Each structure stands twice: as C-alpha cells, then as structure tokens.
Coordinates of C-alpha atoms in Angstrom, one line a residue:
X293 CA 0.0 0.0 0.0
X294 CA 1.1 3.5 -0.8
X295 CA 1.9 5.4 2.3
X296 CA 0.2 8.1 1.0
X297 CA -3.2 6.8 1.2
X298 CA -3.1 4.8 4.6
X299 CA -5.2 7.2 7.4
X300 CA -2.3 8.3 9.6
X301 CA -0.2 10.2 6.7
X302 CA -3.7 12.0 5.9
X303 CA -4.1 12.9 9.1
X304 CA -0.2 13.9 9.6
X305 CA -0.5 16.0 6.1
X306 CA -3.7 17.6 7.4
X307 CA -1.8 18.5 10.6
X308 CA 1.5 19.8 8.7
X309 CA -1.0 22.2 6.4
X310 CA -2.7 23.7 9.9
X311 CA 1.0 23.6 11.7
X312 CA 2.2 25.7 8.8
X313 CA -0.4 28.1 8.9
X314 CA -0.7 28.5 12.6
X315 CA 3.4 28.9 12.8
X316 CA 2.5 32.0 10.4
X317 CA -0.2 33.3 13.0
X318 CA 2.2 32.8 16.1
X319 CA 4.2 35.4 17.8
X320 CA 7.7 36.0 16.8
X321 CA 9.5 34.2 19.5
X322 CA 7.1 31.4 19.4
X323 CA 7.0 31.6 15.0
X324 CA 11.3 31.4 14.9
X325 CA 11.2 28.6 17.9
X326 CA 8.4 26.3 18.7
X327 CA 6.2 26.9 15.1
X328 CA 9.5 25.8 13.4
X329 CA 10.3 23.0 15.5
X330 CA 6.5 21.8 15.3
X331 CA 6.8 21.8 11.8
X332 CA 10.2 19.9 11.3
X333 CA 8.7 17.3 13.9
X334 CA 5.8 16.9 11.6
X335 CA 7.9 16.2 8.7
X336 CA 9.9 14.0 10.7
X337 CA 6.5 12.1 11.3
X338 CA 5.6 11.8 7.4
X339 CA 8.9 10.6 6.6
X340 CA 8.7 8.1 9.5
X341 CA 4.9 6.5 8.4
X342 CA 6.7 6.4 4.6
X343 CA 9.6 4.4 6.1
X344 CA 7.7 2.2 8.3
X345 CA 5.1 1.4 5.7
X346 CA 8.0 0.8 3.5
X347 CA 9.9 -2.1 5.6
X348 CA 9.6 -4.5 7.9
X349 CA 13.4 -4.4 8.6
X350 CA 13.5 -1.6 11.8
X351 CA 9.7 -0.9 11.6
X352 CA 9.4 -1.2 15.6
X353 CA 12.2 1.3 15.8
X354 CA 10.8 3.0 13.4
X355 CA 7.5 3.4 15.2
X356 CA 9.0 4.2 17.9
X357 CA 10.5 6.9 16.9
X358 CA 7.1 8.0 15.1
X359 CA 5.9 8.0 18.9
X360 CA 8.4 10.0 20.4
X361 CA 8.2 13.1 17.8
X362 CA 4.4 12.7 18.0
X363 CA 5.2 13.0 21.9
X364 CA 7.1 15.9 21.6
X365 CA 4.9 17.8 19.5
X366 CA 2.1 17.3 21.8
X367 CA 4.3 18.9 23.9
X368 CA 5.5 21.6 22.1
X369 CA 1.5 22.5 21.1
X370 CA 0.5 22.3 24.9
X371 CA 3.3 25.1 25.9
X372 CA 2.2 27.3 22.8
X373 CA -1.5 27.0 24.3
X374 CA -0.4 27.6 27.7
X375 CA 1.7 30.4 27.2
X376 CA -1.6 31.7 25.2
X377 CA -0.2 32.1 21.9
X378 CA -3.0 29.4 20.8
X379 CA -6.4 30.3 21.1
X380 CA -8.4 27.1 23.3
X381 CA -10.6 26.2 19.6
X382 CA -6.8 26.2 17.6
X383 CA -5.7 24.1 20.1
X384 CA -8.5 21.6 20.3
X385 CA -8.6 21.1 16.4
X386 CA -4.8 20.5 16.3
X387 CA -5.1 18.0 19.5
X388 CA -7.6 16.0 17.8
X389 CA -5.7 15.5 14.7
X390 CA -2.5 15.0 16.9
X391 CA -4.4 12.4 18.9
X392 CA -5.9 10.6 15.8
X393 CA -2.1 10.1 14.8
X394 CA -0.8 9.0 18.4
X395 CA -3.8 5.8 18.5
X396 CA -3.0 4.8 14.8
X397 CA 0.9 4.9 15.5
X398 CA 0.5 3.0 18.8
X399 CA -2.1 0.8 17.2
X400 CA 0.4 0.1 14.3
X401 CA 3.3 -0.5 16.6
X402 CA 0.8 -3.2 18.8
X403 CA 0.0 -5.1 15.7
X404 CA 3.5 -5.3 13.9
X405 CA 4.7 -6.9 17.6
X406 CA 2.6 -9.7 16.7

C-alpha cells in the first residue's frame, strides 16, 4: 500500500498544512522557535509513516521513533496553548488531529509486535 493513502499520513499532512499556517499566525519568538520546530517534527512524522510502511526491517524502531516526535509535538503544542499564543478552539482542532495520529501509530506499533 502507498503510504500516502493509509489514514495516519492524511491525518499527519492535514496536521503539517494547519502547523504551517498556525506557525505563520504565532508570535515571533514562538514563529522562529516552537512553530519551526513543530513543523520539522511533523515532517519528521511523514517521513517516519513512509519508512515504516515501506519495511519490515527496523519498523518497531521506526514506530517508535514516530511515537516519540508525536510526543514531543504534543508537547510543544501544549506550551504554545499555555503560554496563550494558541487560542483554546486552535488548540483543540490540532489536538484532535494530533491524537488521531498517536492511536493509529501505537495501534500500528501493537499489531507489527505480533
């Protein structure tokens, strides 16, 4: 299957087009830091569904890695909402997309154990 149509990279190229619009809206410091740095770590998330989809040689790895940057950009989104540079409704949308991601990659990393 082409990585492109399996339901996680949607939902990680949905989330890239609203990071990269929101990193545009954000505050200077936050736009040259954090939007940047969200951004990269979604790109590092496509490129990580590709290469797991791709191989079954280092796919737990992989995935595990896909888990960690999807960790740390939760992170990175809660700080930008805390520190109120992310309206609550932003937030939410992003979240959800963010979340949809985290329970396919840790669904994805369950079943490939088997």
């Amino acid at each position: 299957m082409r990585s492109e149509q399996l339901d996680i990279y949607k939902a990680a190229y949905d989330l890239l087009e609203r990071l990269t619009d929101l990193a545009k809206d954000l505050p200077k410091f936050f736009r040259y830091s954090i939007g940047t740095r969200m951004v990269d770590l979604n790109l590092d998330i496509l490129g990580l569904v590709y290469r797991a989809n791709m191989s079954m040689e280092n796919r737990q790895q992989t995935l595990t890695d896909l888990l960690i940057a999807y960790r740390q950009l939760q992170m990175l989104l809660r700080v930008c909402y805390h520190q109120k540079a992310l309206s609550t409704g932003r937030y939410a949308d992003l979240i959800k997309l963010l979340d949809s991601i985290g329970r396919q990659a840790t669904a994805w990393k369950h079943n490939s154990e088997k």
